[in-house]
C-alpha positions as semicolon CSV with decimal commas, in nm:
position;residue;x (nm);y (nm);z (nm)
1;X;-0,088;-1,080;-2,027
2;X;-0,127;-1,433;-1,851
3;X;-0,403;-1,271;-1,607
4;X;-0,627;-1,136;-1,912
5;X;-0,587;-1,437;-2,165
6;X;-0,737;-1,677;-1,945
7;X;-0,998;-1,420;-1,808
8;X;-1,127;-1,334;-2,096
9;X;-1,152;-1,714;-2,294
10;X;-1,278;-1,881;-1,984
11;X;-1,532;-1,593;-1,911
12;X;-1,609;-1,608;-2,289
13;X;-1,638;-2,021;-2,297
14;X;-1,852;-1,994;-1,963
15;X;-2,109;-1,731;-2,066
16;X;-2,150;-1,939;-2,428
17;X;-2,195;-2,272;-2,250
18;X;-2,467;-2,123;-2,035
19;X;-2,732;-1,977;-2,319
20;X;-2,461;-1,890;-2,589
21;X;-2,577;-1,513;-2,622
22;X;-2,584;-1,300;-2,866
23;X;-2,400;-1,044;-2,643
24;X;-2,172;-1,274;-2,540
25;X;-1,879;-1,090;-2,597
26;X;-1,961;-0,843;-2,242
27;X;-1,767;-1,111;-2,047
28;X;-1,418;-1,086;-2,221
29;X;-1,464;-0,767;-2,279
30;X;-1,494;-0,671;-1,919
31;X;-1,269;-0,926;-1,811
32;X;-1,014;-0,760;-2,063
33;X;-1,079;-0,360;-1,894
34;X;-1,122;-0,441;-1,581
35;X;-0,832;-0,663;-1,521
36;X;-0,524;-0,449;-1,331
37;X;-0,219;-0,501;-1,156
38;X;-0,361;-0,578;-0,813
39;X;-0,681;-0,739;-0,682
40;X;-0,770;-0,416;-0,463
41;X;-0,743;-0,201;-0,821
42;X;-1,011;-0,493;-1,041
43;X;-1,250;-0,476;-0,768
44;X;-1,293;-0,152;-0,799
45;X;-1,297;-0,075;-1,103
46;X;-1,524;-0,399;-1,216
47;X;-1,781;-0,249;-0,913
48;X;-1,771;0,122;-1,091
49;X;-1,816;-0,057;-1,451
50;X;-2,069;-0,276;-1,317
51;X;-2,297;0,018;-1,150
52;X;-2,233;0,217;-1,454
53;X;-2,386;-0,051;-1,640
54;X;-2,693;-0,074;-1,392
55;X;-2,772;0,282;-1,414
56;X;-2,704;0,355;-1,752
57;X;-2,894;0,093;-1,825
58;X;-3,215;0,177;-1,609
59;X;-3,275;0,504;-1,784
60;X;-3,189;0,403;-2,146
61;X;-3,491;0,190;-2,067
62;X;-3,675;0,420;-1,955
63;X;-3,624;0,705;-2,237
64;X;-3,640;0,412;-2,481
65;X;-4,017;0,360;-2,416
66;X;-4,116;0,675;-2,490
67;X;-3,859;0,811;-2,779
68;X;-3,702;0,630;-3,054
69;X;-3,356;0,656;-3,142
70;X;-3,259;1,012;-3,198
71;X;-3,067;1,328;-3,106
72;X;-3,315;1,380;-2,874
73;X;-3,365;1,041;-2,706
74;X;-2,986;1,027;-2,669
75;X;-2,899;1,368;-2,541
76;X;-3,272;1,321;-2,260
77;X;-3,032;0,998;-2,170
78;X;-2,713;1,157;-2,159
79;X;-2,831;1,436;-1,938
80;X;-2,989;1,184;-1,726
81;X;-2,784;0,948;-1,669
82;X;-2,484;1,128;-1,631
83;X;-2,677;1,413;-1,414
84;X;-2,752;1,162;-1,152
85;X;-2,410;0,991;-1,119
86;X;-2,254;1,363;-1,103
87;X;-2,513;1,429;-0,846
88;X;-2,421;1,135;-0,618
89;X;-2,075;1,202;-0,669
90;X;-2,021;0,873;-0,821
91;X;-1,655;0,747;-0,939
92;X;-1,541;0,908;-1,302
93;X;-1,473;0,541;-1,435
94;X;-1,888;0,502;-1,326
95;X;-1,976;0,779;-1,529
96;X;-1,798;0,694;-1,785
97;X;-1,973;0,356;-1,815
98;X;-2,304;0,571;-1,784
99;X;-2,283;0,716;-2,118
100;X;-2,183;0,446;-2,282
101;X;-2,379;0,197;-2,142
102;X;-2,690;0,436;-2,236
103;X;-2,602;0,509;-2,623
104;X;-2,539;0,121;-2,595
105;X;-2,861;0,016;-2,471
106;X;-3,098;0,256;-2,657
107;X;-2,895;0,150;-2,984
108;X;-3,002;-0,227;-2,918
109;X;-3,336;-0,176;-2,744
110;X;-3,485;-0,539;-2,696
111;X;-3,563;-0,764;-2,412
112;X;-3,338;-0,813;-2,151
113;X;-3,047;-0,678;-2,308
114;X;-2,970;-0,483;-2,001
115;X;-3,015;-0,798;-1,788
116;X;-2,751;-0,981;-2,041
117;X;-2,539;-0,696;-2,023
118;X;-2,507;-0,699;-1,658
119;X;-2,461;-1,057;-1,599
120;X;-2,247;-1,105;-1,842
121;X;-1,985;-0,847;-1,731
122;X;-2,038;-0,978;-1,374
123;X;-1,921;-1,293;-1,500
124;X;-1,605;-1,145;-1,650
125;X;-1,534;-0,942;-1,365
126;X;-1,536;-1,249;-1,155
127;X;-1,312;-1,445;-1,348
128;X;-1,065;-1,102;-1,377
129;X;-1,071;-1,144;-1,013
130;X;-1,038;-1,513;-0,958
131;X;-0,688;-1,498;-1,210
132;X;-0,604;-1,148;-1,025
133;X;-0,592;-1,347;-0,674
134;X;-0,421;-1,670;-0,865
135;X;-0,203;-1,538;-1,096
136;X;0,070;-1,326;-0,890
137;X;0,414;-1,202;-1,051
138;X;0,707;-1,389;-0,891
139;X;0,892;-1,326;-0,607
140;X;0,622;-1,024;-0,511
141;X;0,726;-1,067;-0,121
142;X;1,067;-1,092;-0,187
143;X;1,015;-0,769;-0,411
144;X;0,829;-0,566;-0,153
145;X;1,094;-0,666;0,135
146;X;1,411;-0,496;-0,036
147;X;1,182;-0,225;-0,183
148;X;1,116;-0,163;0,212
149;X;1,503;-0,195;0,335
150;X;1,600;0,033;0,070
151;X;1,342;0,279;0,171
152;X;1,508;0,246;0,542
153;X;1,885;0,265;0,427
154;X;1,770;0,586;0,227
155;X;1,618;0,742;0,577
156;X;1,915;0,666;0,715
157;X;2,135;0,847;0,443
158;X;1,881;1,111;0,485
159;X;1,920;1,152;0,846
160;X;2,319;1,124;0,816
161;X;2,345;1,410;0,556
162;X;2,104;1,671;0,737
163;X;2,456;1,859;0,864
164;X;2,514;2,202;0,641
165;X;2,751;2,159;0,401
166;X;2,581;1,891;0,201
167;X;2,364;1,919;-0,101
168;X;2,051;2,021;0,010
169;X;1,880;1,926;-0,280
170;X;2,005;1,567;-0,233
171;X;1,938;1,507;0,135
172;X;1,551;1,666;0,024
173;X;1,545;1,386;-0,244
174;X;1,688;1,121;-0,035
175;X;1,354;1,169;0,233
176;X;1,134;1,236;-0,043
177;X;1,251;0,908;-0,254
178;X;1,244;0,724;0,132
179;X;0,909;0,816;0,168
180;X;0,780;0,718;-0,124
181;X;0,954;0,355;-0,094
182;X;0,779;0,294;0,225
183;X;0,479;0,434;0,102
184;X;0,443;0,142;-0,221
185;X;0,579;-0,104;-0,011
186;X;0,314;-0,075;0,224
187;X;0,031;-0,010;-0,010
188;X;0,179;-0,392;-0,213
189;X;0,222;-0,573;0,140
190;X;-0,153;-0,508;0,241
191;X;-0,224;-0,576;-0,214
192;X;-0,054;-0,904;-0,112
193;X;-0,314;-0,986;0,130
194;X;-0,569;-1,028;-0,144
195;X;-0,368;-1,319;-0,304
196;X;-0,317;-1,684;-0,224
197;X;0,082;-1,648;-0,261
198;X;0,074;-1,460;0,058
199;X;-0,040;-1,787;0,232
200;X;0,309;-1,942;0,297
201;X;0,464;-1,601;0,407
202;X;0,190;-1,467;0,585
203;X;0,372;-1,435;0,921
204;X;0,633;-1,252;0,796
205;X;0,410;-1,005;0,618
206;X;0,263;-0,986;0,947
207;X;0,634;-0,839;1,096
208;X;0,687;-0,628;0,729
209;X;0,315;-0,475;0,834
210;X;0,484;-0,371;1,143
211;X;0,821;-0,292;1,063
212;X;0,692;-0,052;0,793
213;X;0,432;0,166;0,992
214;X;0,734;0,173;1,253
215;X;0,990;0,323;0,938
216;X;0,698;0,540;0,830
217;X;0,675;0,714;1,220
218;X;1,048;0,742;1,215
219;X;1,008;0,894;0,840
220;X;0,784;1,207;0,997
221;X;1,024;1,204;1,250
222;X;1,330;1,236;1,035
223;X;1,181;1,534;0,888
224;X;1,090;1,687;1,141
225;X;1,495;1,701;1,243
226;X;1,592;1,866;0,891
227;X;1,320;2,150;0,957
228;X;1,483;2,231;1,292
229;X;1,848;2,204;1,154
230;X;1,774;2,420;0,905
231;X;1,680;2,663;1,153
232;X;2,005;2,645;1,364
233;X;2,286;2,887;1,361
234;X;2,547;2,762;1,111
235;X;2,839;2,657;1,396
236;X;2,596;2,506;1,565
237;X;2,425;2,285;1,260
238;X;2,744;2,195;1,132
239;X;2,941;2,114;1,447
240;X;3,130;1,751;1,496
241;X;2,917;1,649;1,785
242;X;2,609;1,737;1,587
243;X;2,750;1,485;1,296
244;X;2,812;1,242;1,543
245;X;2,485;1,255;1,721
246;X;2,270;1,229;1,369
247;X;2,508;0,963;1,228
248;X;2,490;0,747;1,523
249;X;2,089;0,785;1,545
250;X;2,125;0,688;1,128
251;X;2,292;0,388;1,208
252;X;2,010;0,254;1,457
253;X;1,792;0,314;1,172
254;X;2,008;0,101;0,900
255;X;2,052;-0,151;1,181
256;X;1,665;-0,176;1,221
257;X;1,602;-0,243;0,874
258;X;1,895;-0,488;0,821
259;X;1,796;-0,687;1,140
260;X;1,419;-0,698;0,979
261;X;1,357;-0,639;0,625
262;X;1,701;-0,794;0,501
263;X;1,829;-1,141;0,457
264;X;2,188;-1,120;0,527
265;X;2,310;-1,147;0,905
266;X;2,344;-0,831;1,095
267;X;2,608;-0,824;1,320
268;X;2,631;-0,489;1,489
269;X;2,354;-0,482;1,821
270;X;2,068;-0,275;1,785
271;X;2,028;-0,216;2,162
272;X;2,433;-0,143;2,187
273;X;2,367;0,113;1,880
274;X;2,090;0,264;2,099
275;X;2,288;0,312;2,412
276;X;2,561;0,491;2,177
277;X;2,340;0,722;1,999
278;X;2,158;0,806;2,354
279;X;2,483;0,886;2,509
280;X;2,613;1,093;2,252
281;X;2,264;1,276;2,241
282;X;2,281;1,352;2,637
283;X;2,690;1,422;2,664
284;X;2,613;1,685;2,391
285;X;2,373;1,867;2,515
286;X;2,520;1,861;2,875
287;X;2,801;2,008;2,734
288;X;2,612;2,273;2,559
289;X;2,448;2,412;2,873
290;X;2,681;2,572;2,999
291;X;2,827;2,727;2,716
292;X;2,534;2,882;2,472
293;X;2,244;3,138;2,527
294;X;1,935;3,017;2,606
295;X;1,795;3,104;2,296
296;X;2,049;2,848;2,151
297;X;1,974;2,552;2,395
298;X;1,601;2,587;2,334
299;X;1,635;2,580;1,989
300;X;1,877;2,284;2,027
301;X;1,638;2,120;2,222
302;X;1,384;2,045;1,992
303;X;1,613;1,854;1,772
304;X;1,734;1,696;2,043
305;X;1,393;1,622;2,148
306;X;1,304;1,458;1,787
307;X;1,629;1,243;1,794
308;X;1,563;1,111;2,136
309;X;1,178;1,027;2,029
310;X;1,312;0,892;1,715
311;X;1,499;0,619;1,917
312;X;1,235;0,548;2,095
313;X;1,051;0,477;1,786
314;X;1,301;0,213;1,689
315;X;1,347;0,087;2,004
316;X;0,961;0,042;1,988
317;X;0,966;-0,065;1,667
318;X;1,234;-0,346;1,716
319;X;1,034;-0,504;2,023
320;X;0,741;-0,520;1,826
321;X;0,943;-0,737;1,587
322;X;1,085;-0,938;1,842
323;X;0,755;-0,971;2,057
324;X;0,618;-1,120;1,699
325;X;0,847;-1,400;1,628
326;X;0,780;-1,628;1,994
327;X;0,387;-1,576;1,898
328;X;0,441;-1,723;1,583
329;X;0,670;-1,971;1,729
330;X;0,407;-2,087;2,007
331;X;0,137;-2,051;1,734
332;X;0,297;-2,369;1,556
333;X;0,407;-2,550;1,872
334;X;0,015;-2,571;1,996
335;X;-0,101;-2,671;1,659
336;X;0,121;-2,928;1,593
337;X;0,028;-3,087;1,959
338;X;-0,332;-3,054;1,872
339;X;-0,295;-3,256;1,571
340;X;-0,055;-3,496;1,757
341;X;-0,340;-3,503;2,041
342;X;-0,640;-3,546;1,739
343;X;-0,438;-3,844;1,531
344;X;-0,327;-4,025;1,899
345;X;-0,736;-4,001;2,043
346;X;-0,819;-4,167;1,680
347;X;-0,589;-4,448;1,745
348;X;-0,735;-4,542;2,071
């Protein structure tokens, strides 16, 4: 609401203090459609109205010269226009614009309407923009960080239920839901980009950048286990050790995303969780060599192969984190001795 009031009067206010035209109400009106929750989503959509504009205008012109206004004029323009954006495969929203843009201009053939047209909705669209990269709802990082954790702590659920016996239909939503967390949290960290609130937190959008391509590898990863468990032998799918071995590869998971993407203190050891979940991965399937078919143990060992590159993916993931935080640390150290250096060579 904040984003298009302004847009729209200061686009208005600015178009009428430069040559007050008669079709002056292009800016607010495009500042007003164009205007949408993220910067990434205006742009676009002010660059499809904006070359709608251009080539709807073009051959409304061009018709215009030639036909008065008619059925005929308007359906030669129509089937032009809107011929060659299909043809170049031009956005919907574009063609759109086309048509009306073309019924527009023929309606109010005169001088440079097109040209008023045009610059006027540029103007509108750059003011949507401007309050688009200002105007931010609050706490948007703090929003996208828990949005991410709660993605993780549902993989980890996910990944903790995959053992028969649960409902399947829940552990399916669980991943689903996960993936779809990390999904919009990524897609809003790299929106947040585009705004001048990211400035102050900018690091640490660097690390949730990170942390979140890391959770969406262990994601395919996770899903790759329930296909394989759902092709196991019942005994074998819903043994103890096999609850023990997903549960403890779950809880390096949770850990993860509570030692990055939460504020509270974590106190369990992500390395320590590691070294459990590894062991228990390699004591079970020792054990299981020597007492199942070979059909059994190969089908075994893909899961087992999954889980172990799963942990690797967090134990990736969590020195990526870690290898982040001294650069960041150094980053300041060597700017704040360059300034000390700068203000101590002015003083002599």
């Amino acid at each position: 609401m904040i984003r298009v009031t302004l847009a729209a009067s200061i686009s208005w206010m600015a178009v009428h203090a430069m040559y007050g035209g008669e079709f002056s109400y292009f800016a607010p009106l495009a500042a007003i459609l164009i205007t949408q929750g993220s910067v990434k989503a205006s742009l676009e959509k002010g660059i499809y109205r904006l070359l709608g504009i251009v080539l709807g205008g073009t051959v409304s012109l061009m018709i215009g010269h030639f036909f008065n206004v008619g059925p005929l004029s308007i359906l030669l323009i129509l089937l032009i226009g809107l011929g060659v954006a299909t043809a170049c495969r031009i956005n919907f929203q574009a063609i759109t614009q086309v048509g009306v843009t073309s019924v527009l201009a023929l309606t109010f053939l005169q001088d440079h309407y097109v040209m008023f047209r045009a610059t006027e909705t540029l103007i509108g669209v750059a003011f949507a923009l401007l309050f688009n990269v200002i105007i931010v709802p609050p706490k948007g990082f703090v929003n996208v960080k828990s949005k991410a954790f709660a993605g993780t702590l549902l993989l980890a659920d996910g990944l903790n239920g995959l053992a028969p016996g649960r409902d399947e239909n829940s552990q399916a939503e669980a991943l689903k839901r996960s993936g779809q967390l990390l999904k919009d949290s990524a897609q809003k960290q790299s929106e947040m980009l585009f705004t001048l609130s990211h400035v102050p937190c900018i690091n640490d959008l660097s690390v949730m950048k990170k942390s979140i391509s890391h959770l969406q590898t262990m994601h395919g990863y996770v899903k790759e286990i329930a296909a394989e468990i759902r092709l196991l032998p019942p005994h074998y799918a819903s043994a103890d050790w096999m609850q023990k071995t997903l549960s403890a590869s779950a809880d390096c998971i949770a850990i993860f995303g509570a030692k990055t993407l939460s504020d509270t203190e974590c106190r369990s050891s992500l390395p320590e969780a590691l070294r459990r979940a590894r062991e228990l991965q390699l004591a079970s399937f020792s054990e299981l060599q020597g007492n199942c078919p070979l059909t059994a143990i190969r089908d075994l060992g893909a899961v087992f192969s999954h889980l172990n590159r799963l942990l690797d993916e967090v134990e990736r993931a969590d020195h990526a984190v870690i290898s982040a935080a001294p650069q960041r640390a150094r980053a300041r150290l060597e700017r704040a001795v360059r300034f000390a250096k700068k203000g101590l060579s002015h003083k002599l």
